[in-house]
Coordinates of C-alpha atoms (C1' of nucleotides) in Angstrom, one line a residue:
Chain A
M1 CA 31.2 -92.0 -103.1
P2 CA 29.6 -95.6 -103.0
A3 CA 31.6 -98.4 -101.6
L4 CA 32.7 -101.3 -103.7
F5 CA 32.7 -104.8 -102.4
T6 CA 35.4 -107.2 -103.4
V7 CA 35.4 -110.9 -103.0
S8 CA 38.0 -112.0 -100.5
D9 CA 36.9 -115.5 -99.6
P10 CA 34.6 -117.1 -102.3
S11 CA 34.4 -120.5 -100.4
R12 CA 31.9 -119.2 -97.9
V13 CA 29.0 -118.4 -100.0
A14 CA 26.3 -121.0 -100.5
L15 CA 22.8 -121.2 -102.0
E16 CA 19.7 -122.0 -100.2
G17 CA 16.9 -124.0 -101.9
P18 CA 13.2 -123.2 -102.0
S19 CA 12.5 -125.4 -99.0
G20 CA 15.1 -123.8 -96.9
G21 CA 17.9 -126.5 -97.2
V22 CA 21.3 -125.6 -98.4
V23 CA 21.8 -126.6 -102.0
E24 CA 24.9 -128.6 -102.8
E25 CA 26.2 -126.4 -105.5
L26 CA 28.4 -123.6 -104.3
L27 CA 28.7 -120.3 -106.0
N28 CA 32.1 -119.7 -107.4
P29 CA 32.8 -116.0 -107.4
R30 CA 36.3 -115.1 -108.5
P31 CA 38.5 -113.6 -105.9
G32 CA 38.9 -109.9 -106.7
D33 CA 35.6 -109.6 -108.4
H34 CA 33.8 -106.6 -107.2
A35 CA 30.3 -104.9 -107.3
R36 CA 28.4 -102.3 -105.4
S37 CA 26.8 -105.0 -103.1
P38 CA 27.5 -108.6 -102.1
R39 CA 24.2 -109.5 -103.9
G40 CA 25.5 -108.0 -107.0
I41 CA 28.5 -110.3 -106.9
L42 CA 26.2 -113.2 -106.2
S43 CA 24.1 -112.5 -109.1
R44 CA 27.0 -112.0 -111.5
C45 CA 28.8 -115.1 -110.3
H46 CA 25.8 -117.4 -110.4
S47 CA 26.2 -119.7 -113.3
G48 CA 24.7 -123.0 -112.2
T49 CA 21.0 -121.7 -112.0
P50 CA 19.3 -119.5 -114.5
Q51 CA 19.2 -115.9 -113.3
G52 CA 15.3 -115.9 -113.5
D53 CA 15.1 -118.5 -110.9
L54 CA 17.3 -116.6 -108.6
Q55 CA 15.0 -113.5 -109.0
A56 CA 11.9 -115.5 -108.6
G57 CA 13.1 -116.7 -105.2
V58 CA 13.4 -120.3 -106.2
H59 CA 17.0 -120.1 -105.2
R60 CA 18.2 -117.3 -103.1
P61 CA 21.7 -116.6 -102.0
I62 CA 22.3 -116.9 -98.2
L63 CA 25.3 -116.9 -96.1
I64 CA 25.6 -119.8 -93.7
D65 CA 26.9 -117.5 -91.0
H66 CA 26.4 -113.8 -91.1
R67 CA 29.8 -113.0 -89.6
L68 CA 31.3 -115.0 -92.5
M69 CA 29.6 -112.6 -94.9
M70 CA 31.7 -109.9 -93.6
A71 CA 34.7 -112.0 -94.0
A72 CA 33.7 -113.0 -97.5
F73 CA 33.3 -109.6 -98.8
L74 CA 35.8 -106.8 -98.2
P75 CA 34.4 -103.3 -98.9
L76 CA 36.8 -100.9 -100.5
E77 CA 36.4 -97.2 -101.0
S78 CA 36.4 -96.5 -104.6
G79 CA 39.5 -94.7 -105.9
M80 CA 41.6 -95.2 -102.8
E81 CA 44.7 -97.2 -102.5
K82 CA 44.3 -100.1 -100.1
S83 CA 47.3 -98.9 -98.2
M84 CA 45.7 -95.7 -97.3
Q85 CA 42.1 -96.8 -96.8
S86 CA 40.0 -95.5 -94.0
V87 CA 38.7 -98.6 -92.2
S88 CA 36.4 -99.4 -89.4
I89 CA 37.7 -101.1 -86.2
A90 CA 35.3 -104.0 -86.7
E91 CA 37.1 -104.8 -89.8
I92 CA 40.5 -104.6 -88.1
I93 CA 39.8 -106.8 -85.1
R94 CA 37.9 -109.6 -86.7
D95 CA 39.5 -113.0 -87.0
D96 CA 41.9 -113.7 -90.0
T97 CA 41.7 -110.0 -91.0
P98 CA 43.5 -109.2 -94.3
L99 CA 44.6 -105.9 -92.8
E100 CA 47.6 -107.0 -90.8
N101 CA 50.6 -105.1 -91.6
E102 CA 48.6 -102.7 -93.8
V103 CA 48.7 -98.9 -93.3
V104 CA 45.2 -97.7 -92.6
T105 CA 43.4 -94.6 -91.2
V106 CA 40.9 -94.9 -88.3
K107 CA 38.5 -92.3 -87.1
G108 CA 36.8 -92.4 -83.6
W109 CA 36.5 -91.2 -80.1
V110 CA 39.1 -91.7 -77.3
R111 CA 38.2 -94.0 -74.5
T112 CA 41.3 -93.9 -72.5
R113 CA 44.9 -92.5 -72.7
R114 CA 47.7 -94.1 -70.8
D115 CA 51.3 -92.6 -71.0
S116 CA 54.6 -94.4 -70.7
K117 CA 57.6 -92.4 -69.9
A118 CA 59.5 -94.7 -72.1
G119 CA 58.3 -92.2 -74.6
L120 CA 55.0 -93.4 -75.9
S121 CA 51.3 -93.3 -75.2
F122 CA 48.5 -95.8 -75.5
I123 CA 45.1 -94.7 -76.7
N124 CA 42.0 -96.9 -76.7
L125 CA 39.9 -95.8 -79.6
S126 CA 36.3 -96.6 -80.4
D127 CA 34.5 -95.9 -83.6
G128 CA 31.3 -97.6 -82.6
S129 CA 31.5 -100.3 -85.3
C130 CA 32.1 -103.1 -82.7
F131 CA 32.5 -103.6 -79.1
T132 CA 36.3 -103.8 -78.9
P133 CA 38.3 -100.7 -79.1
L134 CA 41.5 -100.4 -81.0
Q135 CA 44.7 -99.8 -79.2
L136 CA 46.8 -97.1 -80.7
V137 CA 50.5 -97.0 -79.9
V138 CA 51.6 -93.4 -80.2
P139 CA 55.3 -92.8 -80.3
G140 CA 56.8 -89.8 -78.5
E141 CA 58.7 -88.8 -81.7
L142 CA 55.4 -87.4 -83.3
S143 CA 55.7 -83.6 -83.8
N144 CA 52.5 -83.0 -82.0
Y145 CA 53.2 -85.5 -79.2
S146 CA 53.8 -83.1 -76.2
S147 CA 51.7 -80.3 -77.6
E148 CA 48.6 -82.4 -78.4
V149 CA 48.8 -86.1 -77.8
L150 CA 49.6 -85.7 -74.1
K151 CA 46.6 -83.5 -73.7
I152 CA 44.1 -85.9 -75.3
T153 CA 41.4 -86.9 -72.8
A154 CA 38.5 -89.4 -72.8
G155 CA 35.8 -88.3 -75.4
A156 CA 38.1 -86.5 -77.8
S157 CA 37.7 -87.3 -81.5
I158 CA 40.8 -88.1 -83.5
I159 CA 42.0 -89.4 -86.8
A160 CA 45.0 -91.7 -86.7
T161 CA 47.0 -93.3 -89.5
G162 CA 49.5 -96.1 -89.0
R163 CA 50.4 -99.7 -89.6
L164 CA 48.5 -102.5 -88.0
V165 CA 50.9 -104.9 -86.3
P166 CA 50.6 -107.8 -83.8
S167 CA 50.4 -106.4 -80.3
K168 CA 53.3 -106.8 -77.8
G169 CA 50.9 -106.4 -74.9
K170 CA 48.0 -108.6 -73.7
G171 CA 44.4 -107.9 -74.5
Q172 CA 44.4 -107.5 -78.2
N173 CA 45.8 -109.2 -81.2
L174 CA 46.4 -106.2 -83.5
E175 CA 47.2 -102.6 -82.6
M176 CA 48.1 -99.6 -84.6
Q177 CA 51.7 -98.3 -84.6
V178 CA 50.7 -94.6 -85.2
D179 CA 52.5 -92.5 -87.9
S180 CA 50.3 -89.4 -87.6
I181 CA 47.5 -88.3 -85.3
E182 CA 45.0 -85.4 -85.8
V183 CA 42.7 -84.2 -83.0
V184 CA 39.4 -83.2 -84.6
G185 CA 37.6 -82.2 -81.5
W186 CA 39.0 -81.5 -78.1
V187 CA 37.0 -82.2 -74.8
D188 CA 36.2 -78.8 -73.3
D189 CA 36.8 -79.0 -69.6
P190 CA 37.9 -82.7 -69.1
E191 CA 36.9 -82.7 -65.4
T192 CA 33.3 -82.2 -66.2
Y193 CA 33.0 -84.5 -69.2
P194 CA 30.3 -86.9 -67.9
I195 CA 31.5 -90.1 -69.4
Q196 CA 34.6 -91.0 -67.5
P197 CA 36.5 -94.2 -67.9
K198 CA 34.7 -95.8 -64.9
A199 CA 31.4 -97.4 -64.1
H200 CA 28.5 -95.1 -64.2
S201 CA 25.0 -95.9 -63.0
F202 CA 22.3 -96.3 -65.6
E203 CA 20.2 -93.7 -63.8
F204 CA 22.9 -91.2 -64.2
L205 CA 23.5 -92.0 -67.9
R206 CA 19.7 -91.5 -68.6
E207 CA 20.2 -88.0 -67.6
M208 CA 23.1 -87.9 -70.2
A209 CA 21.2 -89.4 -73.0
H210 CA 23.1 -87.4 -75.6
L211 CA 26.4 -88.8 -74.4
R212 CA 25.6 -92.3 -73.2
P213 CA 26.0 -93.8 -76.7
R214 CA 29.7 -93.5 -76.1
T215 CA 29.7 -96.1 -73.3
N216 CA 30.3 -99.8 -73.8
T217 CA 26.8 -100.8 -72.7
F218 CA 24.9 -98.4 -74.9
G219 CA 27.0 -99.0 -77.9
A220 CA 26.4 -102.7 -77.5
V221 CA 22.6 -102.2 -77.0
A222 CA 22.5 -100.0 -80.1
R223 CA 24.2 -102.8 -82.3
I224 CA 22.1 -105.5 -80.8
R225 CA 19.0 -103.4 -81.5
H226 CA 20.0 -102.8 -85.1
C227 CA 20.8 -106.5 -85.6
M228 CA 17.4 -107.5 -84.2
A229 CA 15.5 -105.0 -86.3
S230 CA 17.3 -106.2 -89.4
A231 CA 16.6 -109.7 -88.5
V232 CA 12.9 -108.9 -88.1
H233 CA 12.7 -107.5 -91.7
R234 CA 14.8 -110.3 -93.0
Y235 CA 12.7 -113.0 -91.5
F236 CA 9.4 -111.4 -92.9
H237 CA 10.9 -110.6 -96.3
D238 CA 12.4 -114.1 -96.6
N239 CA 9.0 -115.7 -95.7
G240 CA 6.9 -113.7 -98.2
F241 CA 5.6 -111.0 -95.9
F242 CA 5.1 -107.3 -96.9
W243 CA 6.0 -104.5 -94.6
I244 CA 2.8 -102.2 -94.3
H245 CA 3.5 -98.6 -93.1
T246 CA 0.4 -98.1 -91.0
P247 CA -0.4 -94.6 -89.9
I248 CA 1.1 -92.9 -86.9
I249 CA -1.9 -90.5 -86.6
T250 CA -5.3 -92.2 -86.3
A251 CA -8.8 -90.9 -86.0
N252 CA -10.4 -93.9 -84.4
D253 CA -10.0 -95.3 -80.9
C254 CA -11.1 -98.8 -82.2
E255 CA -9.2 -100.8 -79.6
G256 CA -9.9 -98.7 -76.7
A257 CA -6.4 -99.8 -75.6
G258 CA -5.8 -97.3 -72.8
E259 CA -5.0 -93.6 -73.0
M260 CA -4.0 -92.0 -76.3
F261 CA -2.1 -88.9 -77.0
R262 CA -4.2 -86.3 -78.7
V263 CA -3.0 -84.7 -81.9
T264 CA -4.4 -81.3 -82.5
T265 CA -3.7 -77.8 -84.0
L266 CA -6.3 -76.2 -81.9
D267 CA -5.2 -73.5 -79.4
P268 CA -5.4 -75.1 -76.0
A269 CA -6.0 -71.8 -74.4
D270 CA -8.9 -70.8 -76.5
P271 CA -10.4 -73.7 -78.6
P272 CA -13.5 -73.3 -80.7
R273 CA -16.7 -74.3 -78.8
D274 CA -20.0 -75.8 -80.0
E275 CA -23.4 -74.7 -78.8
Q276 CA -23.1 -76.8 -75.7
G277 CA -19.7 -75.3 -74.8
N278 CA -17.8 -78.4 -75.6
V279 CA -14.7 -78.3 -77.7
D280 CA -15.6 -78.3 -81.4
F281 CA -13.2 -80.8 -82.9
S282 CA -14.9 -80.4 -86.3
K283 CA -12.7 -77.3 -86.5
D284 CA -9.6 -79.2 -85.8
F285 CA -7.0 -80.1 -88.5
F286 CA -8.6 -83.5 -89.5
G287 CA -12.1 -82.3 -88.9
R288 CA -12.5 -84.8 -86.0
Q289 CA -10.6 -86.0 -82.9
S290 CA -7.3 -87.6 -83.8
H291 CA -4.6 -89.3 -81.7
L292 CA -1.3 -91.1 -82.1
T293 CA -1.7 -94.8 -82.8
V294 CA -1.7 -97.5 -80.0
S295 CA -1.6 -100.3 -82.5
G296 CA -1.4 -100.8 -86.2
Q297 CA -3.3 -104.0 -86.1
L298 CA -6.7 -102.9 -87.3
S299 CA -5.1 -101.0 -90.1
V300 CA -2.9 -103.9 -91.2
E301 CA -5.8 -106.2 -91.3
T302 CA -7.1 -104.4 -94.3
W303 CA -3.9 -105.0 -96.1
C304 CA -3.8 -108.6 -95.0
M305 CA -7.1 -109.1 -96.7
A306 CA -5.4 -108.3 -100.0
L307 CA -1.7 -109.2 -99.7
G308 CA -2.0 -112.3 -97.5
K309 CA 1.0 -112.0 -95.4
V310 CA 1.9 -108.6 -93.9
Y311 CA 3.4 -106.9 -90.9
T312 CA 3.9 -103.6 -89.2
F313 CA 7.1 -102.4 -87.5
G314 CA 7.0 -98.9 -86.2
P315 CA 6.5 -96.6 -83.3
T316 CA 3.4 -96.9 -81.0
F317 CA 2.3 -94.5 -78.3
R318 CA 0.6 -95.1 -75.0
A319 CA -0.3 -92.1 -72.7
E320 CA -0.7 -94.4 -69.7
N321 CA 0.8 -93.2 -66.4
S322 CA 3.0 -96.3 -66.2
N323 CA 6.2 -96.0 -64.3
T324 CA 7.9 -99.3 -64.6
S325 CA 11.0 -100.9 -66.0
R326 CA 8.9 -102.5 -68.7
H327 CA 6.8 -99.5 -70.0
L328 CA 7.5 -96.7 -72.4
A329 CA 5.1 -94.0 -73.6
E330 CA 6.7 -94.4 -77.1
F331 CA 7.9 -97.8 -78.1
W332 CA 8.2 -99.9 -81.3
M333 CA 5.9 -102.7 -82.0
I334 CA 5.9 -105.6 -84.5
E335 CA 2.5 -106.9 -85.7
P336 CA 2.3 -109.7 -88.3
E337 CA -1.0 -110.6 -89.8
I338 CA -1.7 -113.7 -91.9
A339 CA -4.7 -114.6 -94.0
F340 CA -6.2 -118.1 -94.4
A341 CA -4.8 -118.9 -91.0
D342 CA -6.0 -120.0 -87.6
L343 CA -4.7 -119.7 -84.0
A344 CA -2.4 -122.8 -84.5
D345 CA -0.8 -121.1 -87.6
D346 CA -0.4 -117.9 -85.6
A347 CA 1.3 -119.8 -82.7
A348 CA 3.7 -121.6 -85.1
L349 CA 4.6 -118.2 -86.7
A350 CA 5.3 -116.7 -83.3
E351 CA 7.6 -119.5 -82.3
D352 CA 9.5 -119.7 -85.6
F353 CA 9.9 -115.9 -85.6
L354 CA 11.2 -115.5 -82.0
K355 CA 13.7 -118.3 -82.5
Y356 CA 15.0 -116.7 -85.8
I357 CA 15.7 -113.3 -84.4
F358 CA 17.4 -114.5 -81.2
K359 CA 19.4 -116.9 -83.3
A360 CA 20.5 -114.0 -85.4
V361 CA 21.7 -112.0 -82.3
L362 CA 23.7 -114.9 -81.1
E363 CA 25.3 -115.5 -84.4
E364 CA 25.9 -111.9 -85.6
Q365 CA 26.8 -110.0 -82.4
P366 CA 28.9 -112.5 -80.4
D367 CA 31.2 -109.8 -78.9
D368 CA 28.3 -107.7 -77.7
M369 CA 26.4 -110.7 -76.3
K370 CA 29.6 -111.8 -74.5
F371 CA 29.7 -108.4 -72.9
F372 CA 26.0 -108.7 -71.7
N373 CA 26.8 -112.2 -70.6
D374 CA 29.8 -111.2 -68.6
R375 CA 28.8 -107.8 -67.1
I376 CA 25.1 -107.3 -67.3
D377 CA 23.3 -110.6 -67.0
K378 CA 25.3 -113.7 -66.3
G379 CA 23.9 -116.6 -68.3
C380 CA 21.9 -114.6 -70.8
I381 CA 23.7 -116.4 -73.7
E382 CA 22.7 -119.8 -72.4
R383 CA 19.2 -118.6 -71.8
L384 CA 18.9 -117.5 -75.3
E385 CA 20.5 -120.7 -76.7
R386 CA 18.0 -122.8 -74.7
F387 CA 15.2 -120.7 -75.9
V388 CA 16.2 -121.2 -79.6
D389 CA 16.6 -125.0 -79.1
S390 CA 13.3 -125.5 -77.1
E391 CA 9.9 -126.8 -78.2
F392 CA 7.3 -124.3 -77.1
V393 CA 4.6 -126.1 -75.0
R394 CA 1.1 -125.5 -76.1
M395 CA -1.4 -125.2 -73.3
E396 CA -5.1 -124.4 -73.0
Y397 CA -6.0 -121.6 -70.6
T398 CA -8.4 -123.9 -68.9
E399 CA -5.5 -126.4 -68.3
A400 CA -3.2 -123.6 -67.1
I401 CA -5.9 -122.7 -64.5
S402 CA -6.1 -126.3 -63.2
I403 CA -2.3 -126.5 -63.0
L404 CA -2.2 -123.3 -60.9
E405 CA -5.1 -124.7 -58.7
K406 CA -3.2 -127.8 -58.1
A407 CA -0.1 -125.7 -57.3
V408 CA -2.1 -123.9 -54.6
E409 CA -3.3 -127.2 -53.1
S410 CA 0.3 -128.2 -52.8
G411 CA 1.2 -125.1 -51.0
E412 CA 2.2 -122.6 -53.6
K413 CA 1.4 -119.0 -52.5
F414 CA 0.0 -116.5 -54.9
D415 CA -1.1 -112.9 -54.1
F416 CA -3.9 -113.1 -56.5
P417 CA -6.4 -116.0 -56.2
V418 CA -6.6 -118.4 -59.0
K419 CA -10.0 -119.3 -60.6
W420 CA -11.4 -119.8 -64.1
G421 CA -12.1 -116.5 -65.7
I422 CA -9.3 -114.4 -64.2
D423 CA -6.6 -112.9 -66.3
L424 CA -3.2 -114.5 -65.5
Q425 CA -1.1 -112.3 -63.4
S426 CA 2.7 -112.0 -63.6
E427 CA 3.2 -114.4 -60.7
H428 CA 1.0 -117.0 -62.4
E429 CA 2.8 -116.6 -65.7
K430 CA 6.1 -117.1 -64.0
Y431 CA 5.0 -120.1 -62.2
L432 CA 3.8 -121.7 -65.4
T433 CA 6.8 -120.9 -67.6
E434 CA 9.5 -121.1 -64.9
K435 CA 8.4 -123.8 -62.5
H436 CA 5.9 -125.9 -64.2
V437 CA 7.4 -126.1 -67.7
D438 CA 10.9 -124.4 -67.4
G439 CA 10.6 -123.2 -71.0
P440 CA 8.5 -121.1 -73.3
I441 CA 4.8 -121.8 -73.3
I442 CA 2.0 -120.7 -75.6
V443 CA -1.3 -120.4 -73.6
V444 CA -4.4 -120.5 -75.9
N445 CA -8.1 -119.9 -75.7
Y446 CA -8.8 -117.4 -73.0
P447 CA -12.2 -116.4 -71.5
K448 CA -13.9 -114.0 -73.8
D449 CA -14.7 -111.5 -71.0
I450 CA -10.9 -110.6 -70.4
K451 CA -10.1 -110.2 -74.2
A452 CA -10.7 -107.7 -77.0
F453 CA -13.8 -107.6 -79.2
Y454 CA -12.0 -108.6 -82.4
M455 CA -10.7 -112.0 -81.1
R456 CA -12.5 -115.0 -82.7
M457 CA -15.3 -116.6 -80.6
N458 CA -14.7 -120.3 -79.9
D459 CA -17.5 -122.9 -80.3
D460 CA -17.9 -123.2 -76.6
E461 CA -19.1 -119.5 -76.5
R462 CA -16.9 -119.1 -73.3
T463 CA -13.5 -118.6 -74.8
V464 CA -11.9 -116.8 -77.7
A465 CA -9.0 -117.8 -79.9
A466 CA -6.3 -115.7 -78.1
M467 CA -2.8 -116.7 -77.3
D468 CA 0.0 -115.5 -75.0
V469 CA 3.6 -116.6 -75.5
L470 CA 5.2 -116.8 -72.1
A471 CA 8.9 -117.1 -71.6
P472 CA 11.1 -117.8 -68.4
G473 CA 12.5 -114.7 -66.9
I474 CA 10.2 -112.3 -68.7
G475 CA 6.6 -113.5 -68.6
E476 CA 4.4 -112.5 -71.5
I477 CA 6.5 -111.7 -74.6
I478 CA 3.8 -112.0 -77.3
G479 CA 0.1 -111.6 -77.3
G480 CA -2.0 -112.5 -80.3
S481 CA -5.2 -114.0 -81.6
Q482 CA -7.2 -115.3 -84.5
R483 CA -9.5 -112.5 -85.6
E484 CA -13.3 -112.8 -85.7
E485 CA -14.0 -113.0 -89.4
R486 CA -17.9 -113.7 -89.1
I487 CA -19.8 -110.4 -89.5
D488 CA -22.7 -111.4 -87.3
V489 CA -20.5 -112.7 -84.5
L490 CA -18.3 -109.5 -84.7
D491 CA -21.4 -107.3 -84.5
R492 CA -22.7 -109.1 -81.5
R493 CA -19.3 -108.7 -79.7
I494 CA -19.1 -105.0 -80.6
A495 CA -22.6 -104.6 -78.9
E496 CA -21.7 -106.7 -76.0
M497 CA -18.6 -104.6 -75.3
G498 CA -20.8 -101.4 -75.5
L499 CA -18.8 -100.1 -78.5
E500 CA -20.2 -97.9 -81.2
I501 CA -20.8 -100.0 -84.2
D502 CA -20.6 -97.1 -86.7
D503 CA -17.1 -96.4 -85.7
Y504 CA -16.0 -99.8 -87.2
W505 CA -17.7 -99.5 -90.6
W506 CA -14.6 -100.1 -92.6
Y507 CA -13.3 -102.9 -90.3
R508 CA -16.7 -104.5 -90.7
D509 CA -16.6 -104.2 -94.5
L510 CA -13.6 -106.6 -94.4
R511 CA -16.0 -109.2 -93.1
R512 CA -18.7 -108.3 -95.7
Y513 CA -16.5 -108.6 -98.8
G514 CA -14.5 -111.8 -99.1
S515 CA -13.8 -112.4 -95.5
V516 CA -11.3 -115.1 -94.6
P517 CA -10.0 -116.5 -91.3
H518 CA -6.9 -114.6 -90.3
A519 CA -4.7 -114.1 -87.3
G520 CA -1.7 -112.2 -86.0
F521 CA 0.1 -111.0 -83.0
G522 CA 2.0 -108.1 -81.4
L523 CA 5.4 -108.1 -80.0
G524 CA 7.1 -105.1 -78.1
F525 CA 10.4 -104.7 -79.8
E526 CA 12.1 -103.1 -76.6
R527 CA 10.9 -106.0 -74.4
T528 CA 12.5 -108.4 -76.9
I529 CA 15.8 -106.5 -76.6
I530 CA 15.5 -106.7 -72.8
Y531 CA 15.1 -110.4 -73.0
A532 CA 18.0 -110.9 -75.4
T533 CA 20.5 -108.6 -73.5
G534 CA 19.5 -109.0 -69.8
M535 CA 19.2 -105.3 -69.6
A536 CA 17.0 -104.5 -66.5
N537 CA 15.2 -101.4 -67.6
I538 CA 13.4 -100.7 -70.9
R539 CA 14.6 -97.1 -70.8
D540 CA 18.1 -98.4 -71.5
V541 CA 17.3 -100.3 -74.7
I542 CA 15.9 -97.3 -76.7
P543 CA 18.0 -94.3 -77.8
F544 CA 15.7 -91.7 -76.2
P545 CA 13.2 -93.1 -73.8
R546 CA 9.9 -91.2 -73.3
T547 CA 8.1 -91.9 -70.0
P548 CA 5.8 -89.8 -67.8
N549 CA 7.5 -86.6 -67.0
S550 CA 10.5 -87.3 -69.2
A551 CA 11.1 -86.2 -72.7
E552 CA 14.2 -84.0 -72.2
F553 CA 16.2 -85.2 -75.2
Chain B
rU1 C1' -2.2 -94.1 -60.2
rC2 C1' -0.9 -97.0 -55.5
rC3 C1' 3.2 -99.1 -52.2
rU4 C1' 8.3 -98.5 -51.0
rC5 C1' 13.3 -96.7 -51.0
rC6 C1' 16.5 -92.7 -52.2
rG7 C1' 18.5 -87.5 -53.3
rU8 C1' 25.9 -85.4 -49.8
rA9 C1' 32.4 -83.4 -54.6
rG10 C1' 32.3 -84.3 -62.0
rC11 C1' 30.9 -89.9 -60.8
rU12 C1' 30.1 -94.1 -57.0
rC13 C1' 29.3 -93.9 -52.0
rA14 C1' 30.5 -93.1 -46.3
rA15 C1' 29.4 -89.8 -42.1
rU16 C1' 27.8 -93.7 -34.7
rU17 C1' 22.6 -91.1 -30.3
rG18 C1' 21.3 -84.6 -33.6
rG19 C1' 27.7 -82.3 -32.2
rU20 C1' 34.1 -79.7 -37.1
rA21 C1' 32.0 -82.5 -44.5
rG22 C1' 35.0 -87.9 -45.7
rA23 C1' 37.0 -91.8 -49.1
rG24 C1' 37.6 -94.1 -53.8
rC25 C1' 37.4 -93.1 -58.9
rG26 C1' 37.8 -89.0 -62.2
rA27 C1' 40.5 -84.0 -63.1
rG28 C1' 45.5 -81.0 -62.6
rC29 C1' 50.8 -81.4 -61.4
rG30 C1' 54.9 -84.8 -60.3
rG31 C1' 57.2 -89.9 -60.0
rC32 C1' 57.3 -95.0 -62.2
rU33 C1' 55.8 -98.2 -66.1
rG34 C1' 54.6 -101.9 -73.4
rU35 C1' 50.3 -99.8 -70.8
rU36 C1' 45.2 -101.7 -70.9
rA37 C1' 39.9 -101.1 -64.1
rA38 C1' 47.5 -99.5 -64.2
rC39 C1' 50.4 -98.0 -59.8
rC40 C1' 52.7 -94.1 -55.9
rG41 C1' 52.7 -88.9 -54.0
rC42 C1' 50.7 -83.9 -53.8
rU43 C1' 46.7 -80.3 -55.1
rA44 C1' 42.1 -78.3 -56.4
rG45 C1' 36.9 -79.6 -55.9
rG46 C1' 30.6 -79.0 -51.3
rU47 C1' 24.6 -73.4 -50.4
rU48 C1' 24.3 -82.0 -48.2
rA49 C1' 17.8 -81.5 -54.4
rC50 C1' 14.5 -77.1 -52.9
rU51 C1' 11.2 -74.4 -49.2
rG52 C1' 9.8 -73.9 -44.4
rG53 C1' 9.8 -75.8 -39.2
rU54 C1' 11.8 -78.1 -34.3
rU55 C1' 16.7 -77.3 -31.5
rC56 C1' 22.1 -74.1 -28.2
rA57 C1' 23.3 -77.1 -32.6
rA58 C1' 20.2 -80.5 -38.6
rG59 C1' 23.4 -84.1 -44.0
rU60 C1' 20.8 -86.5 -39.8
rC61 C1' 14.3 -85.1 -36.9
rC62 C1' 9.3 -83.0 -38.8
rA63 C1' 6.0 -80.9 -43.1
rG64 C1' 5.7 -79.7 -48.1
rU65 C1' 7.6 -79.4 -53.1
rC66 C1' 10.6 -81.4 -57.1
rG67 C1' 13.5 -85.3 -59.2
rG68 C1' 15.0 -90.5 -59.4
rG69 C1' 15.0 -96.1 -58.4
rG70 C1' 12.4 -100.8 -57.2
rG71 C1' 7.7 -103.3 -56.9
rA72 C1' 2.2 -103.4 -58.3
rG73 C1' -1.7 -102.4 -61.7
rC74 C1' -2.4 -101.3 -66.9
rC75 C1' -0.2 -103.4 -71.0
rA76 C1' 3.6 -104.7 -75.4

RNA sequence: UCCUCCGUAGCUCAAUUGGUAGAGCGAGCGGCUGUUAACCGCUAGGUUACUGGUUCAAGUCCAGUCGGGGGAGCCA
């Protein structure tokens, strides 16, 4: 049964003009008007501008504050009386909720139960819709009070109906005075239920990956992750990009970017052999060796050369034996690619994009961010706010090296020696972004010998048009480049790197037929979540982490 | 892959020089209470990761295996 959306507060909806500024005219939807989506209401209520313009993107409805959107549109379940509606706790606990004194039904999992011998019990209930649990006040007069309510333990699933009233206690504004409560699923053997109402180590919870979503931290991470993923798509969509679903299975190792996972249907115990005794992959499913993708970049470049502005956002796989808090064997990567663009355009996109998604997190998930700020990483909100407000410093690689060399002369100690031609180490990146600038930096034009073959050769023939975005507290957050669009230069680079030119025939074709300058970058989604939340380990910002020796769930 | 630290109750951790296995939380029972990291009392709960060795005696020392954390490299 599809939900209906009803206008509750029409004053909070505004129009954005084509240049991004807010247009003066406000929409004027009628309170009580309803449709199957907020956009439907906006379209219907839009009277000042022709409908065609709205659809053409000349004007598009936006909401000045995403939280206010939730306040402006009240979803109702079709065919149900408001007094009996099933609602999410997020709707109940938000400011100026219209649900006060209404009778509603909530469904969720018990966090804690506390009994009062005054003849009532308190149950903290979470349904996952928001950080804050709802307090249920369960009177002892309920028929199943002693037979069931007093036996409810952490983790049990329940459905409760009652009136939402101002709380007599501290810690919450509204609570539910329960009229009826139904236990849907009991906790079998409460003593061994792993998620107790106490602090657990993240290491322990990783071994309980199927139950850790029920904790404060992992619920908050999941909502932040969703918020950021939505913001990624919204940013690109609003800026005219198309999402390209590049393949997971790939038959070329074009980038040579480390170890790949093999995809095969051959029998590992008895594979077909050729005359030399080697495994004969022509008999394999795809008639050749195939692997899981390590990057969608080369594939997405082909679509960039037709659609102009494109991006990928999907899973990526690396079979490297990396055991660190920043590496996963399966992670999600975001890779935009823009045509008729150079490195400066690429850098500008990276800066605008990062600021947008971090701003979205701050505005849309304030309760979850407050939790991270209070309990996980003190100061992470201020760090994000400063990031969003900062101007990214642009710096040449050559300049970065001379800054580091001067730092060494002034007594700064690095484990790795600094000299032109090296790749910047973590310690070097930290010095630049934390001590020298104290803010985000985009380092550009790296030596060609430490970068990939597809990056565009600069006129000095020593450097390529590569860039890294460095941020305080995390180091490299984005790596990108302008791509080599000149077929002769590209061929030379492929040869220099000892790569097999025939493997790149379709990639080279892009340079033979209507080649244009283009650029793009790659962003590890989980690393971005780490930066926003202050979570220390990347295994705790993805639902089911895959690392060497670990794929239990 | 390298360096380093760790593995004791359902969870978080103690256990002196090698000398009887402990606490808090959680769970069960009881008391108290519009409670919210509740509080008070009692009870249950252990092959100290595994295998072998040294010793009168091993959670503790030694060797190996497995698992995990942190750092490095690779990278996103």
